[in-house]
């Protein structure tokens, strides 16, 4: 190969490169403004909102770093990630933060950079410090790192959501949550930074009962910003819509729980729970996208079931004979053990049997699609349409039940409903004051407060058995243990209002709400049955006592002859002798009359003295009065 050939090839390569640069220049030409859209790539960036200005705040330092990497940004980022890990292991905190800053400049629109490194600072690095104030500083570093990420990724709802989650979970659920919440409420520097980000920490929506910013409520404001971004048309990425939307209302609930644990147990706590209940209900009425081609509302389950039942009834009226025959065939094929309790009145069923009834009734509905195909021609089209509607409603119902179960929607709804009642706040206040009195060795006061609280909690558990699976249940069980220590007893006292609860917690360590409701109902029914039995026994004893008393009153006047026999020695009130005229104990007249009362002859039938004879002195304390005719007859005899 000579020099001429080599030069020729170089010139050819150069010409090809120049030819390739021309279309690249035309395609990538930036917008010149004033109506000039620029090249095709610039037009597409603006069309799909992926231009640097659309993604977030433009950082000149970031653009410089990208250019300085000479097309090897991925390699540089990998080396920096490895360096960051090394500095963390070596406890080189300043170098670590500088390295994280460089990573963020190289990959500003990669969400995981911001999430991972903020988590690294707040959860991993902070634990290396002994003083909780230093740990809080690292947590704040993590929050500020996330805030920078949000500024550079304004259309990243997942990153905004993570920031709101971070403020609530890390500051409100860590081991140092008491100290972290207090430091956050007094952190004016962080509050000013939040105001710059349009998080209104001075508004009532962000302030707790003491008038200071609350971490749960501030986190909720971040989450609401993420919801607004999604409602503006941005899709949720790397997260399910269900989890994305539930966190904001959940933070309201966590705020109410936190202030109660800190001793705010008055109308402020009740108001916090009311707002939490409203937020959770708002979440239940929000349209949630699903994996199916339709949305659902978690609080719409009862409405969907009512619509399905209405459609089934419409179908039955159109095909009454065929529907009833198919339903009866299913009843005839029902297992004997199920058929036995299915025929019982609801009042005689156990809780488990009552819980099975909805599924059994659903199983008795015939196959509507099959029946619609064989229905009369005049109603066949309408029957097919109704069968399709029922099928679609069943899909929605199943999806709604699955999503409700996934986040335990009924539990949180019930919790918010129960906690906003005045008696629940009062029960928590009594327990709180009892614990304080117990810590101060005021045992009599503590015992009295414990007992008052247990009565109220028993009523709450009766009305809301679902609360027995709450964290409150374990705390309450520990309070019962301290109460038993205070009264110096190892056995549950008689008529203890929380007997069922304590027994099940002591045996299993936790309670299933359905099992608790079943046991409580059976215990209550047994107690009511025993109460009725005791009332009947008491009534029977009272009737027997009344009969005995009546018989005892009637015994001195059993026959008229007895009264006639006793008349001579029982003077009337006017003839009663004085104390000196009374016979002595040696007088045989009275002794003979009282010793042998049955030897007296039977009185004539026409001489009835029943209406004229009164009871003796022994029975009534009054003198016995005898008509003179009877007395004279007795003397003559």
Coordinates of C-alpha atoms in Angstrom, one line a residue:
X1 CA 0.0 0.0 0.0
X2 CA 1.6 3.3 -1.1
X3 CA 1.1 6.8 0.3
X4 CA -1.3 7.8 -2.4
X5 CA -3.7 5.0 -1.5
X6 CA -3.6 5.8 2.2
X7 CA -4.2 9.5 1.6
X8 CA -7.1 8.7 -0.7
X9 CA -8.8 6.6 2.0
X10 CA -8.4 9.3 4.7
X11 CA -10.0 11.8 2.4
X12 CA -12.9 9.5 1.7
X13 CA -13.4 8.9 5.5
X14 CA -13.3 12.6 6.1
X15 CA -15.9 13.3 3.4
X16 CA -18.2 10.6 4.9
X17 CA -17.9 12.2 8.3
X18 CA -18.7 15.6 7.0
X19 CA -21.7 14.2 5.1
X20 CA -23.0 12.6 8.3
X21 CA -22.6 15.8 10.3
X22 CA -24.9 17.7 8.0
X23 CA -28.1 15.7 8.8
X24 CA -27.1 15.5 12.5
X25 CA -26.7 19.3 12.5
X26 CA -30.1 19.7 10.8
X27 CA -31.8 17.2 13.1
X28 CA -30.3 18.5 16.4
X29 CA -30.4 22.2 15.7
X30 CA -31.7 24.0 18.9
X31 CA -34.6 26.3 18.8
X32 CA -33.7 29.8 18.0
X33 CA -36.8 31.3 19.5
X34 CA -39.2 33.8 17.9
X35 CA -41.1 31.0 16.2
X36 CA -38.1 29.0 15.2
X37 CA -38.7 25.4 16.5
X38 CA -35.2 24.2 15.6
X39 CA -34.4 20.8 14.3
X40 CA -36.5 17.7 14.4
X41 CA -35.0 16.5 17.7
X42 CA -35.8 19.8 19.3
X43 CA -39.4 19.6 18.1
X44 CA -39.7 16.1 19.5
X45 CA -38.3 17.2 22.8
X46 CA -40.9 19.9 23.2
X47 CA -43.6 17.6 21.9
X48 CA -43.0 14.9 24.5
X49 CA -41.9 17.3 27.3
X50 CA -38.4 15.9 27.6
X51 CA -36.5 19.0 27.0
X52 CA -34.2 20.1 29.8
X53 CA -36.4 23.0 30.7
X54 CA -39.4 20.7 30.8
X55 CA -37.8 18.2 33.1
X56 CA -36.9 20.7 35.8
X57 CA -34.5 23.3 36.9
X58 CA -31.6 23.7 34.4
X59 CA -28.2 23.2 36.1
X60 CA -25.2 24.7 34.2
X61 CA -22.9 22.6 36.4
X62 CA -24.7 19.5 35.4
X63 CA -24.4 20.3 31.7
X64 CA -20.7 21.0 32.1
X65 CA -20.1 17.7 33.8
X66 CA -21.9 15.8 31.0
X67 CA -19.7 17.5 28.4
X68 CA -16.5 16.9 30.4
X69 CA -17.2 13.2 30.4
X70 CA -16.7 13.1 26.6
X71 CA -19.5 10.7 26.0
X72 CA -18.4 8.4 28.8
X73 CA -21.0 9.6 31.4
X74 CA -22.0 6.0 32.3
X75 CA -18.4 5.0 33.1
X76 CA -17.8 8.1 35.2
X77 CA -21.1 7.5 37.1
X78 CA -20.1 3.9 37.8
X79 CA -16.8 5.0 39.3
X80 CA -18.4 7.7 41.4
X81 CA -21.0 5.2 42.8
X82 CA -18.1 2.9 43.8
X83 CA -16.3 5.8 45.4
X84 CA -19.3 6.8 47.4
X85 CA -19.6 3.3 48.9
X86 CA -15.9 3.4 49.8
X87 CA -16.2 6.7 51.6
X88 CA -19.2 5.5 53.5
X89 CA -17.3 2.5 54.8
X90 CA -14.3 4.7 55.7
X91 CA -16.6 7.2 57.4
X92 CA -15.4 10.0 55.2
X93 CA -18.6 12.0 55.4
X94 CA -17.5 15.2 53.7
X95 CA -16.0 13.3 50.7
X96 CA -19.1 11.1 50.6
X97 CA -21.4 14.2 50.3
X98 CA -19.1 15.7 47.6
X99 CA -19.2 12.4 45.6
X100 CA -23.0 12.2 45.9
X101 CA -23.2 15.7 44.5
X102 CA -21.1 14.7 41.5
X103 CA -23.3 11.7 40.9
X104 CA -26.4 13.9 40.9
X105 CA -24.8 16.3 38.4
X106 CA -24.0 13.4 36.1
X107 CA -27.4 11.8 36.4
X108 CA -29.9 14.5 37.3
X109 CA -32.9 12.9 35.8
X110 CA -32.4 9.4 37.2
X111 CA -34.9 9.1 40.1
X112 CA -33.1 6.3 41.8
X113 CA -30.0 8.5 42.3
X114 CA -31.9 10.9 44.5
X115 CA -33.9 8.2 46.3
X116 CA -31.0 5.8 47.0
X117 CA -28.6 8.4 48.2
X118 CA -31.1 10.2 50.4
X119 CA -31.9 6.9 51.9
X120 CA -28.2 6.2 52.3
X121 CA -27.7 9.4 54.2
X122 CA -30.8 9.2 56.5
X123 CA -30.9 5.5 57.2
X124 CA -27.3 4.2 56.9
X125 CA -25.0 7.1 57.6
X126 CA -27.1 8.6 60.4
X127 CA -26.8 5.4 62.5
X128 CA -23.1 5.9 62.7
X129 CA -23.5 8.8 65.1
X130 CA -24.3 8.4 68.8
X131 CA -26.0 11.8 69.5
X132 CA -29.5 12.0 68.2
X133 CA -28.9 15.6 67.2
X134 CA -26.2 14.5 64.8
X135 CA -28.4 11.8 63.5
X136 CA -31.1 14.4 62.8
X137 CA -28.6 16.5 60.9
X138 CA -27.9 13.6 58.5
X139 CA -31.6 13.0 58.1
X140 CA -32.0 16.7 57.2
X141 CA -29.2 16.2 54.7
X142 CA -31.3 13.5 53.1
X143 CA -34.4 15.6 52.9
X144 CA -32.5 18.5 51.3
X145 CA -30.9 16.1 48.8
X146 CA -34.4 14.9 47.9
X147 CA -35.6 18.5 47.6
X148 CA -32.8 19.2 45.0
X149 CA -34.0 16.1 43.1
X150 CA -37.5 17.4 43.0
X151 CA -36.4 20.8 41.7
X152 CA -34.6 19.1 38.8
X153 CA -37.4 16.6 38.1
X154 CA -40.7 18.5 38.4
X155 CA -42.6 15.9 36.4
X156 CA -41.5 12.9 38.5
X157 CA -44.5 12.1 40.8
X158 CA -42.7 9.1 42.2
X159 CA -39.8 11.3 43.5
X160 CA -42.2 13.8 44.9
X161 CA -44.1 11.0 46.6
X162 CA -40.9 9.6 48.1
X163 CA -40.1 13.0 49.5
X164 CA -43.4 13.1 51.3
X165 CA -43.0 9.5 52.5
X166 CA -39.5 10.4 53.8
X167 CA -40.8 13.3 55.9
X168 CA -43.4 11.1 57.5
X169 CA -41.8 7.7 57.9
X170 CA -38.2 8.6 58.8
X171 CA -39.0 11.5 61.2
X172 CA -42.2 9.9 62.6
X173 CA -41.5 6.2 62.9
X174 CA -37.8 5.8 63.8
X175 CA -36.5 4.9 67.2
X176 CA -35.8 8.5 67.9
X177 CA -39.2 9.7 66.6
X178 CA -39.9 11.7 69.8
X179 CA -36.7 13.7 69.5
X180 CA -36.9 13.9 65.7
X181 CA -40.4 15.3 65.7
X182 CA -39.4 17.9 68.3
X183 CA -36.3 18.9 66.4
X184 CA -38.2 19.2 63.2
X185 CA -40.9 21.4 64.7
X186 CA -38.2 23.8 65.9
X187 CA -36.0 23.6 62.7
X188 CA -36.6 27.1 61.3
X189 CA -33.8 26.7 58.7
X190 CA -35.6 23.7 57.2
X191 CA -38.9 25.5 57.4
X192 CA -37.6 28.4 55.4
X193 CA -36.2 26.0 52.8
X194 CA -39.6 24.3 52.6
X195 CA -41.3 27.7 52.0
X196 CA -39.0 28.3 49.1
X197 CA -40.3 25.0 47.6
X198 CA -43.9 26.3 48.1
X199 CA -44.6 23.9 51.0
X200 CA -46.8 26.2 53.2
X201 CA -45.4 25.2 56.6
X202 CA -47.1 28.3 58.1
X203 CA -50.6 27.2 57.1
X204 CA -53.0 25.3 59.4
X205 CA -52.7 22.3 57.1
X206 CA -49.1 21.9 58.1
X207 CA -49.2 22.8 61.8
X208 CA -49.9 20.5 64.7
X209 CA -51.9 21.1 67.9
X210 CA -49.1 23.2 69.5
X211 CA -49.0 25.6 66.5
X212 CA -45.7 24.3 65.1
X213 CA -45.0 22.4 61.8
X214 CA -45.7 18.7 62.1
X215 CA -43.6 16.2 60.1
X216 CA -46.6 14.1 59.2
X217 CA -48.6 17.0 57.9
X218 CA -45.7 18.5 56.0
X219 CA -45.1 15.1 54.4
X220 CA -48.8 15.0 53.4
X221 CA -48.4 18.4 51.6
X222 CA -45.6 16.9 49.6
X223 CA -47.8 13.9 48.7
X224 CA -50.6 16.2 47.6
X225 CA -48.2 17.9 45.2
X226 CA -47.5 14.5 43.7
X227 CA -51.2 13.9 43.3
X228 CA -51.6 17.2 41.5
X229 CA -48.8 16.3 39.1
X230 CA -50.6 13.0 38.2
X231 CA -54.0 14.7 37.9
X232 CA -52.2 17.0 35.4
X233 CA -51.6 14.1 33.1
X234 CA -48.2 12.7 34.2
X235 CA -48.1 8.9 34.6
X236 CA -47.1 7.1 37.7
X237 CA -44.0 5.2 37.2
X238 CA -42.4 2.4 39.3
X239 CA -45.3 2.4 41.7
X240 CA -48.8 1.1 42.0
X241 CA -51.6 3.8 42.0
X242 CA -53.1 2.2 45.1
X243 CA -50.0 2.6 47.2
X244 CA -49.3 6.0 45.6
X245 CA -52.7 7.4 46.7
X246 CA -53.1 5.8 50.1
X247 CA -50.1 7.4 51.7
X248 CA -51.5 11.0 52.0
X249 CA -54.6 10.0 54.0
X250 CA -52.5 7.5 56.0
X251 CA -50.2 10.3 57.1
X252 CA -53.3 12.1 58.6
X253 CA -54.0 9.0 60.6
X254 CA -50.4 8.8 61.8
X255 CA -50.5 12.4 62.8
X256 CA -53.5 11.8 65.0
X257 CA -51.9 8.7 66.6
X258 CA -48.7 10.6 67.3
X259 CA -50.2 13.6 69.1
X260 CA -52.3 11.2 71.2
X261 CA -49.1 9.3 72.2
X262 CA -47.6 12.6 73.2
X263 CA -50.4 13.4 75.6
X264 CA -52.8 15.5 73.4
X265 CA -56.0 13.8 74.5
X266 CA -58.8 16.3 74.2
X267 CA -60.9 17.9 71.5
X268 CA -57.7 18.6 69.4
X269 CA -57.1 14.9 69.1
X270 CA -60.8 14.3 68.3
X271 CA -60.6 17.0 65.6
X272 CA -57.4 15.4 64.1
X273 CA -59.2 12.1 63.8
X274 CA -62.2 13.7 62.2
X275 CA -60.0 15.2 59.5
X276 CA -58.2 11.8 59.1
X277 CA -61.6 10.2 58.6
X278 CA -62.5 12.7 56.0
X279 CA -59.2 12.2 54.1
X280 CA -59.6 8.4 54.2
X281 CA -63.1 8.6 52.9
X282 CA -61.9 11.0 50.2
X283 CA -59.3 8.3 49.3
X284 CA -62.1 5.7 49.2
X285 CA -64.1 7.8 46.7
X286 CA -61.1 8.4 44.4
X287 CA -61.0 6.6 41.1
X288 CA -58.0 4.2 41.3
X289 CA -56.5 2.8 38.1
X290 CA -56.2 -1.0 38.1
X291 CA -54.6 -3.7 35.9
X292 CA -58.0 -4.2 34.3
X293 CA -59.4 -1.7 31.7
X294 CA -61.4 0.1 34.3
X295 CA -61.0 2.1 37.5
X296 CA -62.5 1.4 40.9
X297 CA -63.5 3.2 44.0
X298 CA -62.7 1.4 47.3
X299 CA -65.7 2.8 49.1
X300 CA -68.1 1.7 46.4
X301 CA -68.2 -2.0 47.2
X302 CA -71.7 -2.0 48.8
X303 CA -73.0 0.1 45.9
X304 CA -71.6 -2.4 43.4
X305 CA -73.1 -5.3 45.2
X306 CA -76.5 -3.6 45.4
X307 CA -76.4 -3.0 41.6
X308 CA -75.5 -6.6 41.0
X309 CA -78.4 -7.9 43.1
X310 CA -80.8 -5.5 41.4
X311 CA -79.7 -6.8 38.0
X312 CA -80.0 -10.4 39.1
X313 CA -83.5 -9.7 40.3
X314 CA -84.4 -8.1 36.9
X315 CA -83.1 -11.3 35.2
X316 CA -85.1 -13.5 37.5
X317 CA -88.3 -11.6 36.7
X318 CA -87.7 -12.1 33.0
X319 CA -86.9 -15.8 33.4
X320 CA -88.7 -16.7 36.6
X321 CA -89.5 -20.4 36.0
X322 CA -86.0 -21.3 34.6
X323 CA -84.2 -19.2 37.3
X324 CA -86.1 -20.8 40.2
X325 CA -85.6 -24.3 38.8
X326 CA -81.9 -23.8 38.4
X327 CA -81.6 -22.3 41.9
X328 CA -83.6 -25.1 43.5
X329 CA -81.3 -27.6 41.7
X330 CA -78.3 -25.9 43.4
X331 CA -80.1 -26.1 46.8
X332 CA -80.7 -29.8 46.3
X333 CA -77.0 -30.4 45.6
X334 CA -75.9 -28.4 48.6
X335 CA -73.8 -30.4 51.2
X336 CA -75.9 -31.7 54.1
X337 CA -73.8 -29.8 56.8
X338 CA -74.3 -26.5 54.9
X339 CA -78.0 -27.2 54.2
X340 CA -78.5 -27.8 57.9
X341 CA -77.5 -24.3 59.1
X342 CA -78.7 -22.6 55.9
X343 CA -82.3 -23.5 56.9
X344 CA -81.9 -22.1 60.4
X345 CA -83.1 -18.6 61.3
X346 CA -80.2 -16.1 61.4
X347 CA -80.6 -15.6 65.1
X348 CA -79.7 -19.3 65.7
X349 CA -76.6 -19.2 63.6
X350 CA -73.1 -18.9 64.9
X351 CA -70.9 -16.0 63.8
X352 CA -68.9 -18.3 61.4
X353 CA -72.2 -19.5 59.8
X354 CA -73.4 -15.9 59.4
X355 CA -70.1 -15.0 57.8
X356 CA -70.5 -17.9 55.3
X357 CA -74.0 -16.9 54.3
X358 CA -73.1 -14.3 51.6
X359 CA -70.8 -16.7 49.8
X360 CA -73.5 -19.4 50.0
X361 CA -76.2 -17.1 48.6
X362 CA -73.9 -16.1 45.8
X363 CA -73.3 -19.8 45.0
X364 CA -77.1 -20.3 44.6
X365 CA -77.3 -17.8 41.7
X366 CA -77.5 -19.8 38.5
X367 CA -75.3 -19.3 35.4
X368 CA -77.1 -16.3 33.9
X369 CA -75.3 -16.5 30.6
X370 CA -76.4 -20.1 30.0
X371 CA -80.0 -19.3 31.1
X372 CA -80.1 -16.3 28.8
X373 CA -79.3 -18.5 25.8
X374 CA -82.3 -20.7 26.5
X375 CA -84.7 -17.9 27.5
X376 CA -87.8 -16.9 25.5
X377 CA -87.1 -15.1 22.2
X378 CA -89.0 -12.1 23.4
X379 CA -86.7 -11.5 26.3
X380 CA -83.5 -13.2 25.1
X381 CA -81.7 -10.1 24.0
X382 CA -82.5 -8.2 27.2
X383 CA -81.5 -11.3 29.2
X384 CA -78.1 -11.5 27.5
X385 CA -77.5 -7.8 28.1
X386 CA -78.3 -8.2 31.8
X387 CA -76.1 -11.3 32.1
X388 CA -73.2 -9.3 30.6
X389 CA -73.8 -6.5 33.0
X390 CA -73.8 -8.8 36.0
X391 CA -70.5 -10.4 34.7
X392 CA -68.9 -6.9 34.5
X393 CA -70.1 -6.0 37.9
X394 CA -68.7 -9.2 39.3
X395 CA -65.3 -8.3 37.9
X396 CA -65.4 -4.9 39.5
X397 CA -66.5 -6.3 42.8
X398 CA -63.7 -8.8 42.8
X399 CA -61.1 -6.2 41.9
X400 CA -62.5 -3.9 44.6
X401 CA -62.4 -6.6 47.2
X402 CA -58.8 -7.5 46.3
X403 CA -57.6 -3.9 46.5
X404 CA -59.4 -3.2 49.8
X405 CA -57.8 -6.3 51.3
X406 CA -54.4 -5.4 50.0
X407 CA -54.3 -2.2 52.1
X408 CA -56.8 -3.3 54.8
X409 CA -59.1 -0.5 53.8
X410 CA -62.0 -1.4 56.2
X411 CA -59.7 -1.5 59.2
X412 CA -58.4 2.1 58.6
X413 CA -61.9 3.3 57.9
X414 CA -63.2 1.7 61.1
X415 CA -60.2 3.0 63.1
X416 CA -60.8 6.6 62.0
X417 CA -64.5 6.3 62.7
X418 CA -64.0 4.9 66.2
X419 CA -61.2 7.2 67.2
X420 CA -63.1 10.4 66.5
X421 CA -65.7 9.4 69.1
X422 CA -65.4 11.3 72.4
X423 CA -65.5 8.1 74.5
X424 CA -62.4 6.7 72.6
X425 CA -60.4 9.9 73.3
X426 CA -61.6 9.7 76.9
X427 CA -60.5 6.1 77.2
X428 CA -57.0 6.9 76.0
X429 CA -56.8 9.9 78.3
X430 CA -57.8 7.7 81.3
X431 CA -55.1 5.1 80.4
X432 CA -52.5 7.9 79.9
X433 CA -53.3 9.4 83.3
X434 CA -53.3 6.0 84.9
X435 CA -49.9 5.2 83.6
X436 CA -48.6 8.6 84.9
X437 CA -50.1 7.9 88.3
X438 CA -48.6 4.4 88.3
X439 CA -45.2 5.8 87.5
X440 CA -45.6 8.3 90.4
X441 CA -46.5 5.5 92.8
X442 CA -50.1 6.8 93.3
X443 CA -51.5 3.3 93.2
X444 CA -55.0 4.1 94.4
X445 CA -55.5 6.8 91.8
X446 CA -53.9 4.6 89.1
X447 CA -56.2 1.6 90.0
X448 CA -59.3 3.8 89.8
X449 CA -58.3 5.3 86.5
X450 CA -57.4 1.9 85.1
X451 CA -60.8 0.5 86.0
X452 CA -62.7 3.4 84.5
X453 CA -60.7 3.1 81.3
X454 CA -61.3 -0.7 81.0
X455 CA -65.0 -0.3 81.2
X456 CA -64.9 2.2 78.3
X457 CA -62.5 0.1 76.3
X458 CA -64.9 -2.9 76.7
X459 CA -67.7 -0.9 75.2
X460 CA -65.4 0.2 72.3
X461 CA -64.3 -3.3 71.5
X462 CA -67.9 -4.5 71.6
X463 CA -68.9 -1.9 69.0
X464 CA -65.6 -2.1 67.0
X465 CA -64.1 -5.6 67.3
X466 CA -61.8 -4.8 64.5
X467 CA -59.8 -2.6 66.9
X468 CA -58.5 -5.6 68.7
X469 CA -55.9 -6.1 66.0
X470 CA -54.7 -2.5 66.4
X471 CA -51.4 -1.6 68.1
X472 CA -53.6 -0.2 70.8
X473 CA -54.5 -3.7 71.8
X474 CA -51.0 -4.6 72.8
X475 CA -50.5 -1.4 74.7
X476 CA -53.8 -1.9 76.5
X477 CA -52.8 -5.5 77.4
X478 CA -49.6 -4.2 78.9
X479 CA -51.7 -1.7 80.9
X480 CA -53.9 -4.5 82.2
X481 CA -50.7 -6.3 83.4
X482 CA -49.6 -3.2 85.2
X483 CA -53.0 -2.9 86.7
X484 CA -52.8 -6.5 88.1
X485 CA -49.4 -5.7 89.6
X486 CA -51.0 -2.6 91.2
X487 CA -53.8 -4.6 92.8
X488 CA -51.3 -7.4 93.7
X489 CA -53.2 -10.1 91.9
X490 CA -52.2 -12.8 89.4
X491 CA -55.8 -13.6 88.5
X492 CA -58.3 -11.5 86.5
X493 CA -60.8 -10.0 89.0
X494 CA -64.4 -11.2 88.8
X495 CA -66.7 -9.3 86.4
X496 CA -63.6 -7.8 84.7
X497 CA -64.9 -5.9 81.7
X498 CA -62.1 -7.1 79.4
X499 CA -62.0 -10.7 80.4
X500 CA -62.4 -12.1 76.8
X501 CA -59.8 -9.7 75.5
X502 CA -57.2 -10.5 78.2
X503 CA -57.8 -14.2 78.0
X504 CA -57.2 -14.3 74.2
X505 CA -54.2 -12.0 74.4
X506 CA -52.6 -14.1 77.1
X507 CA -53.2 -17.3 75.2
X508 CA -52.3 -16.2 71.6
X509 CA -50.4 -13.0 72.1
X510 CA -52.6 -11.4 69.4
X511 CA -56.2 -11.5 68.5
X512 CA -58.1 -12.1 65.2
X513 CA -61.0 -9.7 65.2
X514 CA -63.4 -12.2 63.8
X515 CA -62.5 -14.8 66.5
X516 CA -62.7 -12.1 69.2
X517 CA -66.2 -11.1 68.0
X518 CA -67.3 -14.8 67.9
X519 CA -66.0 -15.5 71.4
X520 CA -67.4 -12.2 72.8
X521 CA -70.8 -12.9 71.3
X522 CA -70.9 -16.5 72.6
X523 CA -69.7 -15.3 76.1
X524 CA -72.3 -12.5 76.0
X525 CA -75.1 -15.0 75.0
X526 CA -74.0 -17.4 77.7
X527 CA -74.0 -14.6 80.3
X528 CA -77.4 -13.4 79.2
X529 CA -78.7 -17.0 79.4
X530 CA -77.3 -17.4 82.9
X531 CA -78.8 -14.1 84.0
X532 CA -82.3 -15.2 82.8
X533 CA -81.9 -18.5 84.7
X534 CA -80.9 -16.7 87.9
X535 CA -83.8 -14.3 87.6
X536 CA -86.2 -17.3 87.2
X537 CA -84.7 -19.0 90.2
X538 CA -85.0 -15.9 92.2
X539 CA -88.6 -15.4 91.1
X540 CA -89.3 -19.0 92.1
X541 CA -87.8 -18.6 95.5
X542 CA -89.8 -15.4 96.1
X543 CA -93.0 -17.2 95.1
X544 CA -92.3 -20.0 97.5
X545 CA -91.5 -17.6 100.3
X546 CA -94.8 -15.7 99.7
X547 CA -96.7 -19.0 99.8
X548 CA -95.0 -20.0 103.0
X549 CA -95.8 -16.6 104.6
X550 CA -99.4 -16.8 103.5
X551 CA -99.7 -20.4 104.9
X552 CA -98.2 -19.2 108.2
X553 CA -100.6 -16.4 108.5
X554 CA -103.6 -18.7 107.9
X555 CA -102.5 -21.4 110.3
X556 CA -104.1 -20.0 113.6
X557 CA -107.6 -19.7 111.9
X558 CA -107.6 -23.1 110.3
X559 CA -111.0 -24.0 111.8
X560 CA -113.7 -22.2 113.8
X561 CA -113.5 -24.7 116.6
X562 CA -110.0 -23.7 117.4
X563 CA -111.2 -20.1 117.8
X564 CA -114.1 -21.3 120.1
X565 CA -111.8 -23.4 122.2
X566 CA -109.4 -20.5 122.8
X567 CA -112.1 -17.9 123.4
X568 CA -112.6 -18.3 127.3
X569 CA -109.0 -17.8 128.1
X570 CA -108.5 -15.0 125.6
X571 CA -110.5 -12.0 126.9
X572 CA -111.5 -9.1 124.7
X573 CA -109.7 -5.8 124.8
X574 CA -112.2 -4.3 127.2
X575 CA -112.0 -7.3 129.6
X576 CA -108.2 -7.8 129.5
X577 CA -107.1 -8.4 133.1
X578 CA -104.4 -6.3 134.7
X579 CA -100.9 -7.6 135.1
X580 CA -101.7 -8.8 138.6
X581 CA -104.8 -10.7 137.4
X582 CA -102.9 -12.7 134.7
X583 CA -102.6 -16.5 135.5
X584 CA -99.3 -17.9 136.6
X585 CA -97.4 -20.6 134.8
X586 CA -98.8 -23.1 137.1
X587 CA -102.3 -22.3 135.9
X588 CA -103.3 -25.5 134.0
X589 CA -106.2 -23.9 132.0
X590 CA -104.0 -22.2 129.4
X591 CA -101.6 -25.0 129.3
X592 CA -104.3 -27.5 128.6
X593 CA -105.9 -25.4 126.0
X594 CA -102.7 -24.8 124.1
X595 CA -101.3 -28.3 124.5
X596 CA -104.4 -30.0 123.1
X597 CA -105.9 -27.8 120.5
X598 CA -107.1 -30.6 118.4
X599 CA -109.2 -32.3 121.1
X600 CA -111.8 -29.6 120.9
X601 CA -115.2 -30.7 119.5
X602 CA -116.1 -29.7 115.9
X603 CA -118.1 -26.5 115.8
X604 CA -121.7 -26.5 114.5
X605 CA -121.9 -25.7 110.8
X606 CA -124.4 -22.9 111.4
X607 CA -122.0 -21.2 113.9
X608 CA -119.3 -19.9 111.5
X609 CA -117.0 -17.5 113.3
X610 CA -114.4 -17.1 110.5
X611 CA -115.3 -13.6 109.8
X612 CA -115.2 -12.6 113.6
X613 CA -111.9 -14.2 114.6
X614 CA -108.6 -12.3 114.3
X615 CA -105.1 -13.7 114.5
X616 CA -103.3 -14.3 117.8
X617 CA -101.0 -11.9 119.6
X618 CA -98.0 -14.0 118.5
X619 CA -98.8 -13.4 114.8
X620 CA -100.1 -9.9 114.7
X621 CA -99.5 -8.2 118.0
X622 CA -103.2 -7.5 118.4
X623 CA -105.7 -8.9 120.9
X624 CA -108.0 -11.6 119.7
X625 CA -111.6 -10.6 119.7
X626 CA -114.4 -13.2 120.0
X627 CA -118.1 -12.5 119.7
X628 CA -120.0 -12.9 122.9
X629 CA -122.3 -15.6 121.5
X630 CA -119.3 -17.8 120.8
X631 CA -117.9 -17.2 124.2
X632 CA -121.1 -18.1 126.0
X633 CA -121.5 -21.3 124.0
X634 CA -118.0 -22.3 124.9
X635 CA -118.7 -21.7 128.6
X636 CA -121.9 -23.8 128.6
X637 CA -120.0 -26.6 126.9

